[in-house]
PDB file of C-alpha atoms in Angstrom:
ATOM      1  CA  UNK A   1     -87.852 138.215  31.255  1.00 59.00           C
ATOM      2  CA  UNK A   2     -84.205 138.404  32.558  1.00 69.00           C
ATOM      3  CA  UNK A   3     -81.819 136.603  30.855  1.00 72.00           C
ATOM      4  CA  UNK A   4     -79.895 133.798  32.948  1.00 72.00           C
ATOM      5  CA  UNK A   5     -76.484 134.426  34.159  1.00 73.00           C
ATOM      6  CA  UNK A   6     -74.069 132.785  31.903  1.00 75.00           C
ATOM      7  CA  UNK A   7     -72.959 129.787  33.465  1.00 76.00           C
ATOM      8  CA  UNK A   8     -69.019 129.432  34.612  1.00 76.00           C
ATOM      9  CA  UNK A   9     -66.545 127.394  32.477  1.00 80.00           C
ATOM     10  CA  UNK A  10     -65.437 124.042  34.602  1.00 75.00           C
ATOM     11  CA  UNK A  11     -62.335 124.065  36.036  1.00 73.00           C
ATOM     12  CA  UNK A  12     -59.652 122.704  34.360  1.00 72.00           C
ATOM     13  CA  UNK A  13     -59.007 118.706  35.259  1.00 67.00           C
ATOM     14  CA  UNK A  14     -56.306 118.122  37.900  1.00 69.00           C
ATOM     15  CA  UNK A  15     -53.282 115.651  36.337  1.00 63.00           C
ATOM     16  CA  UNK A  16     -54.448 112.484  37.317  1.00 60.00           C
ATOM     17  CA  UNK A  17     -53.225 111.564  40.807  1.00 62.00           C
ATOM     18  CA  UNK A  18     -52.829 107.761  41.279  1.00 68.00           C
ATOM     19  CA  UNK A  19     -54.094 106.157  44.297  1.00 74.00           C
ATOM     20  CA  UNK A  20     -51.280 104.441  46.314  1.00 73.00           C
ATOM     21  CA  UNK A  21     -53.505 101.854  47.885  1.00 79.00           C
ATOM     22  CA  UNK A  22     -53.006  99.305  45.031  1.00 73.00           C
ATOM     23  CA  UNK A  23     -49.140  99.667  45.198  1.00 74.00           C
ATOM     24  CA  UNK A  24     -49.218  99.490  49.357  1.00 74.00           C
ATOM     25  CA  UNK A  25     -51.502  96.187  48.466  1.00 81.00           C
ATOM     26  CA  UNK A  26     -49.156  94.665  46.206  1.00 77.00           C
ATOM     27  CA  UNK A  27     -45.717  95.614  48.170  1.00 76.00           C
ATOM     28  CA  UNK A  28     -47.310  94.119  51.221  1.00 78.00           C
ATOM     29  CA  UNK A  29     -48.338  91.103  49.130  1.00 85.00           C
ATOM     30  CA  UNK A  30     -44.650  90.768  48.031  1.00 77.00           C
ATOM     31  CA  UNK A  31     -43.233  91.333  51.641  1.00 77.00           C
ATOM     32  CA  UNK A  32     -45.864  88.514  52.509  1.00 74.00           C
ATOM     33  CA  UNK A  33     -44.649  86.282  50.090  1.00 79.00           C
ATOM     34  CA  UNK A  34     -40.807  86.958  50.982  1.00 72.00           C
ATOM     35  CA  UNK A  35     -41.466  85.953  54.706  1.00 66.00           C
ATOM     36  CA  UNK A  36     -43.023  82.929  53.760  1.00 68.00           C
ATOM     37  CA  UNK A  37     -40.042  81.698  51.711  1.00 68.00           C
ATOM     38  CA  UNK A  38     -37.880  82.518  54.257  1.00 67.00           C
ATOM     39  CA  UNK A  39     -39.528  80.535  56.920  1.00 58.00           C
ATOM     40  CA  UNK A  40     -40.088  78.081  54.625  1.00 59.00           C
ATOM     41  CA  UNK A  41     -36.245  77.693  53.811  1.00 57.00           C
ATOM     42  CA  UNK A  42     -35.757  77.569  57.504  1.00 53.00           C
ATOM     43  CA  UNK A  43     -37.820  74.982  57.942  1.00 48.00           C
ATOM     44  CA  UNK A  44     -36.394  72.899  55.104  1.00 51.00           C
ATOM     45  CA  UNK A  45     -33.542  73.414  56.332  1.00 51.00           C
ATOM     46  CA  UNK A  46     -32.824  73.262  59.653  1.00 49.00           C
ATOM     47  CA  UNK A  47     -30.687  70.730  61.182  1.00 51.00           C
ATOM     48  CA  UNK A  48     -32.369  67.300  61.957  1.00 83.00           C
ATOM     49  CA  UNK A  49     -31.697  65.929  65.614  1.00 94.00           C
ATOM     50  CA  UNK A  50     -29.562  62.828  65.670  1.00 95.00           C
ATOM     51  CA  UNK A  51     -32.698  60.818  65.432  1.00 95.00           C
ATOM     52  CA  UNK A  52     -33.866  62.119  62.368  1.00 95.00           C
ATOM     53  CA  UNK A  53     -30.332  61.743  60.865  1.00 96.00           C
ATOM     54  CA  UNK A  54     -29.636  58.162  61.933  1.00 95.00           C
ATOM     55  CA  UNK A  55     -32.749  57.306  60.766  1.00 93.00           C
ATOM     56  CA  UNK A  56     -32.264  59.110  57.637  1.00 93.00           C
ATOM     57  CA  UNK A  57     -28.588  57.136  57.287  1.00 94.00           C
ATOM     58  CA  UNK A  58     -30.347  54.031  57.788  1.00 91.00           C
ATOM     59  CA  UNK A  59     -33.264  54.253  55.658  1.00 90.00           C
ATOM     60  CA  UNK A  60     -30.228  55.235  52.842  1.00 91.00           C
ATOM     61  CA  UNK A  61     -28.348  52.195  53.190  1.00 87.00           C
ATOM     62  CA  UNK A  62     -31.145  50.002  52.945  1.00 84.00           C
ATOM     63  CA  UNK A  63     -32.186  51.786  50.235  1.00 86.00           C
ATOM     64  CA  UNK A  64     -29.123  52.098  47.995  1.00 87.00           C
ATOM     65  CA  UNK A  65     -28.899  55.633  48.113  1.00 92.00           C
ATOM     66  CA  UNK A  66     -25.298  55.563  48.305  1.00 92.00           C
ATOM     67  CA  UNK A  67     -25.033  59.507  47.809  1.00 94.00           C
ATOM     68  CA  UNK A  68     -28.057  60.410  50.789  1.00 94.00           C
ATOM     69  CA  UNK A  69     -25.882  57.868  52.944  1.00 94.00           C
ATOM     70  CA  UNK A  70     -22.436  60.131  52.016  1.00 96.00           C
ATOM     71  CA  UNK A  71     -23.876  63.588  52.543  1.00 96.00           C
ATOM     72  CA  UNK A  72     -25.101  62.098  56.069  1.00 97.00           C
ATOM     73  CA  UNK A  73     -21.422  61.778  57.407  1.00 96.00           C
ATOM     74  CA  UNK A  74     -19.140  63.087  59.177  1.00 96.00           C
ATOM     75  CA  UNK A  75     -16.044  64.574  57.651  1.00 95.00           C
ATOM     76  CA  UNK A  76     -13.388  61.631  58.511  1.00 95.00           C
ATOM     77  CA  UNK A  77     -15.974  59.010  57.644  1.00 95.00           C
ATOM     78  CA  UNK A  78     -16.772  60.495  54.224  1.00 96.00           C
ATOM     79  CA  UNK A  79     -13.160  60.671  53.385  1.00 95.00           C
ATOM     80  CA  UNK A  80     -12.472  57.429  53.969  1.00 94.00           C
ATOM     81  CA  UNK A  81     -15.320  56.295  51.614  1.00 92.00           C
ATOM     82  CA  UNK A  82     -14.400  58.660  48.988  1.00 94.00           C
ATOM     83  CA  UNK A  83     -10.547  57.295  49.056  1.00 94.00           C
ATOM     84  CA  UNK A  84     -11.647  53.490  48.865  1.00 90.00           C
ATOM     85  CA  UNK A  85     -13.915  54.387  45.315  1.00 90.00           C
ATOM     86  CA  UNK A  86     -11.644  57.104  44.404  1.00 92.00           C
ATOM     87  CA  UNK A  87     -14.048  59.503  44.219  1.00 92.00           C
ATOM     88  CA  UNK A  88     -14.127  63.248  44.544  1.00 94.00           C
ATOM     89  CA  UNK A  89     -17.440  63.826  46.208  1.00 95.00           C
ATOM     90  CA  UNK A  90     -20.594  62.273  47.192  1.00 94.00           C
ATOM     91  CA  UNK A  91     -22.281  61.555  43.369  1.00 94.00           C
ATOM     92  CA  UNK A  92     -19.012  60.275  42.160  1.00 94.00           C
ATOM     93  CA  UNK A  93     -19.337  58.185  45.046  1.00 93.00           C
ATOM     94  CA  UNK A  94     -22.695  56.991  44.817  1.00 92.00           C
ATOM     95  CA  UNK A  95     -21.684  56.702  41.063  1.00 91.00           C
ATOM     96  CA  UNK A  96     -19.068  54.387  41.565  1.00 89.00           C
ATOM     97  CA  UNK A  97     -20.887  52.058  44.292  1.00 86.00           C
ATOM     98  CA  UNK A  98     -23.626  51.434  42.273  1.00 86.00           C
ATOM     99  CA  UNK A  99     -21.144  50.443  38.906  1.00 86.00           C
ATOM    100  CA  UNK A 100     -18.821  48.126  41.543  1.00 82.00           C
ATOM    101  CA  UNK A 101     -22.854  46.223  42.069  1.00 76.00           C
ATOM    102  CA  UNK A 102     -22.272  46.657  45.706  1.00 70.00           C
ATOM    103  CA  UNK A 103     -25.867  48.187  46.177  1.00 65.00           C
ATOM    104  CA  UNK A 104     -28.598  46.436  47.518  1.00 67.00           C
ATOM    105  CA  UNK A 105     -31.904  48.348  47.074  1.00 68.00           C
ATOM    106  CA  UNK A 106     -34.505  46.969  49.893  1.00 69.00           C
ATOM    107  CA  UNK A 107     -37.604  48.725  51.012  1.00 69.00           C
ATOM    108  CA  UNK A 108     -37.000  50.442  54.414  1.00 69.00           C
ATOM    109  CA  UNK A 109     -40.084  52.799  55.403  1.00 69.00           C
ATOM    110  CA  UNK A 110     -40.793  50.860  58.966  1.00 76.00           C
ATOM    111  CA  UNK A 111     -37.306  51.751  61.134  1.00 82.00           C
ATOM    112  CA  UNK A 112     -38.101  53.164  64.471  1.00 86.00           C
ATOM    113  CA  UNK A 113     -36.028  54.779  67.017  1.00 91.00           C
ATOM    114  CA  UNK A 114     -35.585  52.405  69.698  1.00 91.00           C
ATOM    115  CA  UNK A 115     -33.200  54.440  72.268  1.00 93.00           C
ATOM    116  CA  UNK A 116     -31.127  57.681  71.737  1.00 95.00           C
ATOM    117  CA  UNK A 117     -28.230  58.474  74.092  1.00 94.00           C
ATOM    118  CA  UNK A 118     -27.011  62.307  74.052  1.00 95.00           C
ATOM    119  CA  UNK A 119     -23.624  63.950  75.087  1.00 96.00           C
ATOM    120  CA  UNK A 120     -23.241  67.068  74.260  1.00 95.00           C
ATOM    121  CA  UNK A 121     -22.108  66.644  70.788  1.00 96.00           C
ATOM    122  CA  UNK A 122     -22.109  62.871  70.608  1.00 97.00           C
ATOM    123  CA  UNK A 123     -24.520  61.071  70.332  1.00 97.00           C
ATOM    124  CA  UNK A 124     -25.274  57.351  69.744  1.00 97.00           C
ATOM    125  CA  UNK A 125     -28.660  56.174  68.122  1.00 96.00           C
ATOM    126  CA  UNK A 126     -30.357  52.494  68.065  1.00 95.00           C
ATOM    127  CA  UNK A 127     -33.002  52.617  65.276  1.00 92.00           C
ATOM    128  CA  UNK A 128     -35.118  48.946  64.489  1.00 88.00           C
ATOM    129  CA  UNK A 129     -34.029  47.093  60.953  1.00 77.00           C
ATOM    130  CA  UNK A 130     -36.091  47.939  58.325  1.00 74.00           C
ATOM    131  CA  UNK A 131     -37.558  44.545  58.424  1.00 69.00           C
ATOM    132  CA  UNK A 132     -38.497  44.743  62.094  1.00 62.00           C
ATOM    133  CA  UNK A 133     -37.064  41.644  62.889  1.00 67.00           C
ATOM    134  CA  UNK A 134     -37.528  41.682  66.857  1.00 71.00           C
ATOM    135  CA  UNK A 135     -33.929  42.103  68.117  1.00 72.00           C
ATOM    136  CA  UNK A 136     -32.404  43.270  65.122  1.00 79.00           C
ATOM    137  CA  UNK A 137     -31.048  46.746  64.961  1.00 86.00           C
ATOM    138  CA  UNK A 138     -28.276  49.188  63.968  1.00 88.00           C
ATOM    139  CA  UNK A 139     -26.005  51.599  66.072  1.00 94.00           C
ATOM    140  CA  UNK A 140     -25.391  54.876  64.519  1.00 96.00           C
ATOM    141  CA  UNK A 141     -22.413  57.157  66.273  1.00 97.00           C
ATOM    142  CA  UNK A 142     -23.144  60.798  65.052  1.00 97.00           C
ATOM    143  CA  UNK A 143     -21.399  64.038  66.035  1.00 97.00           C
ATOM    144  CA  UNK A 144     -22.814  67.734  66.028  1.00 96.00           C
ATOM    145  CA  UNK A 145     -20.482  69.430  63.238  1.00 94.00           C
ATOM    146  CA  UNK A 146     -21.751  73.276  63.048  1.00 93.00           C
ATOM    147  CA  UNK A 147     -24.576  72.524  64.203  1.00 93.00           C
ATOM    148  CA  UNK A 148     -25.679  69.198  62.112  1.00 95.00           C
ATOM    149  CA  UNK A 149     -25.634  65.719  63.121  1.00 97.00           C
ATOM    150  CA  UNK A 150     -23.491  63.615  61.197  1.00 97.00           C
ATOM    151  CA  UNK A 151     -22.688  59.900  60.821  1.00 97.00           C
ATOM    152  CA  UNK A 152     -19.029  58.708  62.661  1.00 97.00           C
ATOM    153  CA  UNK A 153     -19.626  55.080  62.317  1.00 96.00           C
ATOM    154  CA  UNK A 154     -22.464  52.421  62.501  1.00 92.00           C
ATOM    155  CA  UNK A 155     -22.454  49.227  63.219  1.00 90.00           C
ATOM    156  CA  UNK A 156     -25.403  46.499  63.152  1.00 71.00           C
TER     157      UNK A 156
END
């Protein structure tokens, strides 16, 4: 009987080589993730149209959010309001309105856009009182600063 050829040694194991498929998976997860935030921010961010920010004004006033109200405004508006409370910025401000008891808090989820003329960067904005008391409403004058809407005067 022949004896059986002795059988060869294994080779040697390779270092391990890592697959890169779970690291492409997870960096396109992340880049995913990234692009979603940014849009996101965009979104959140972007300038409202002068109906959104009259609307916005309005709903703060009603509302006694004094500080909402401030940040809504244009530059020569909001200094005149922060020179008659003495105040440095918009929450010292909205600080100092609601110690002086000048804030009346009302519910105001119902105002409606009633007409909206545009002018290149002036605009003038008729929303509905809160209440919506048939002919009662409120002008907002807003100018395009940078890009963003803000409040010049209102009247109503």
């Amino acid at each position: 009987m022949e004896t059986p050829a002795p059988v060869p040694e294994p080779a040697p194991p390779e270092p391990a080589s890592r697959s890169v498929i779970p690291l492409v998976i997870v960096a396109g997860i992340a880049v995913a993730l990234v692009a979603v935030g940014i849009l996101t921010l965009q979104v959140i961010n972007r300038p409202g149209s002068a109906q959104d920010v009259a609307v916005d004004f309005v709903v703060a006033i009603y509302e006694g959010d004094a500080e909402r109200a401030c940040l809504l405004t244009g530059p020569q508006m909001r200094e005149e309001q922060l020179d008659r409370f003495e105040a440095g910025d918009c929450t010292e401000f909205a600080r100092d309105v609601e110690e002086s008891g000048q804030v009346i808090e009302r519910r105001a989820d119902d105002v409606e856009v009633l007409e909206e003329t545009v002018d290149g960067d002036r605009a003038t904005v008729r929303v509905s009182a809160p209440s919506g008391t048939p002919g009662v409403w409120t002008s907002v004058d807003l100018v395009r600063v940078e890009g963003e809407w803000l409040v010049t005067d209102y009247s109503g």
